[in-house]
mmCIF file of C-alpha atoms in Angstrom:
data_model
loop_
_atom_site.group_PDB
_atom_site.id
_atom_site.type_symbol
_atom_site.label_atom_id
_atom_site.label_comp_id
_atom_site.label_asym_id
_atom_site.label_seq_id
_atom_site.Cartn_x
_atom_site.Cartn_y
_atom_site.Cartn_z
ATOM 1 C CA UNK A 1 81.205 39.062 -27.365
ATOM 2 C CA UNK A 2 80.873 39.271 -23.641
ATOM 3 C CA UNK A 3 81.092 36.456 -21.115
ATOM 4 C CA UNK A 4 77.315 35.995 -20.818
ATOM 5 C CA UNK A 5 76.986 35.486 -24.552
ATOM 6 C CA UNK A 6 79.754 32.885 -24.556
ATOM 7 C CA UNK A 7 78.196 31.110 -21.581
ATOM 8 C CA UNK A 8 74.830 31.042 -23.350
ATOM 9 C CA UNK A 9 76.397 29.621 -26.506
ATOM 10 C CA UNK A 10 78.262 26.975 -24.470
ATOM 11 C CA UNK A 11 75.103 25.950 -22.601
ATOM 12 C CA UNK A 12 73.086 25.793 -25.843
ATOM 13 C CA UNK A 13 75.771 23.707 -27.538
ATOM 14 C CA UNK A 14 75.873 21.314 -24.572
ATOM 15 C CA UNK A 15 72.085 20.865 -24.585
ATOM 16 C CA UNK A 16 72.038 20.284 -28.349
ATOM 17 C CA UNK A 17 74.832 17.723 -28.027
ATOM 18 C CA UNK A 18 73.028 15.854 -25.231
ATOM 19 C CA UNK A 19 69.798 15.805 -27.254
ATOM 20 C CA UNK A 20 71.718 14.410 -30.227
ATOM 21 C CA UNK A 21 73.285 11.652 -28.106
ATOM 22 C CA UNK A 22 69.868 10.811 -26.617
ATOM 23 C CA UNK A 23 68.322 10.479 -30.072
ATOM 24 C CA UNK A 24 71.203 8.295 -31.275
ATOM 25 C CA UNK A 25 70.830 5.966 -28.292
ATOM 26 C CA UNK A 26 67.048 5.792 -28.755
ATOM 27 C CA UNK A 27 67.274 4.834 -32.417
ATOM 28 C CA UNK A 28 70.109 2.396 -31.750
ATOM 29 C CA UNK A 29 67.985 0.597 -29.140
ATOM 30 C CA UNK A 30 64.823 0.755 -31.237
ATOM 31 C CA UNK A 31 65.947 -1.102 -34.365
ATOM 32 C CA UNK A 32 63.753 -3.954 -35.648
ATOM 33 C CA UNK A 33 66.381 -6.491 -34.558
ATOM 34 C CA UNK A 34 66.436 -5.046 -31.036
ATOM 35 C CA UNK A 35 62.622 -5.021 -30.893
ATOM 36 C CA UNK A 36 62.545 -8.674 -31.960
ATOM 37 C CA UNK A 37 65.141 -9.528 -29.317
ATOM 38 C CA UNK A 38 63.160 -7.680 -26.649
ATOM 39 C CA UNK A 39 59.937 -9.439 -27.670
ATOM 40 C CA UNK A 40 61.638 -12.831 -27.370
ATOM 41 C CA UNK A 41 63.097 -11.926 -23.971
ATOM 42 C CA UNK A 42 59.668 -10.748 -22.770
ATOM 43 C CA UNK A 43 58.060 -14.010 -23.955
ATOM 44 C CA UNK A 44 60.656 -16.093 -22.094
ATOM 45 C CA UNK A 45 60.234 -13.959 -18.975
ATOM 46 C CA UNK A 46 56.442 -14.385 -19.096
ATOM 47 C CA UNK A 47 56.833 -18.160 -19.461
ATOM 48 C CA UNK A 48 59.151 -18.220 -16.434
ATOM 49 C CA UNK A 49 56.635 -16.191 -14.431
ATOM 50 C CA UNK A 50 53.866 -18.601 -15.428
ATOM 51 C CA UNK A 51 56.000 -21.605 -14.433
ATOM 52 C CA UNK A 52 56.702 -20.001 -11.063
ATOM 53 C CA UNK A 53 53.049 -19.145 -10.454
ATOM 54 C CA UNK A 54 51.221 -22.081 -12.064
ATOM 55 C CA UNK A 55 53.804 -24.817 -12.699
ATOM 56 C CA UNK A 56 53.309 -24.692 -16.478
ATOM 57 C CA UNK A 57 54.597 -22.256 -19.112
ATOM 58 C CA UNK A 58 51.064 -21.062 -19.842
ATOM 59 C CA UNK A 59 48.271 -19.953 -17.550
ATOM 60 C CA UNK A 60 44.846 -21.424 -18.184
ATOM 61 C CA UNK A 61 41.758 -19.483 -17.206
ATOM 62 C CA UNK A 62 40.836 -21.795 -14.322
ATOM 63 C CA UNK A 63 44.351 -21.486 -12.853
ATOM 64 C CA UNK A 64 44.121 -17.702 -13.036
ATOM 65 C CA UNK A 65 40.672 -17.819 -11.456
ATOM 66 C CA UNK A 66 41.877 -20.069 -8.594
ATOM 67 C CA UNK A 67 44.802 -17.783 -7.815
#
């Protein structure tokens, strides 16, 4: 095998390895437990935003309209 063939094999192997690692990280961060944790964090963040904007953890329609 010549040098170009070896370089091509090395580059292909590197790309395949990086794709594998990417898929592993995606599925690790996309488990049902992680999704539930993210949903809870998003709910708390939205409540904090509503408290900052409206003074209460929920935003009523008239408060949204006044803003």
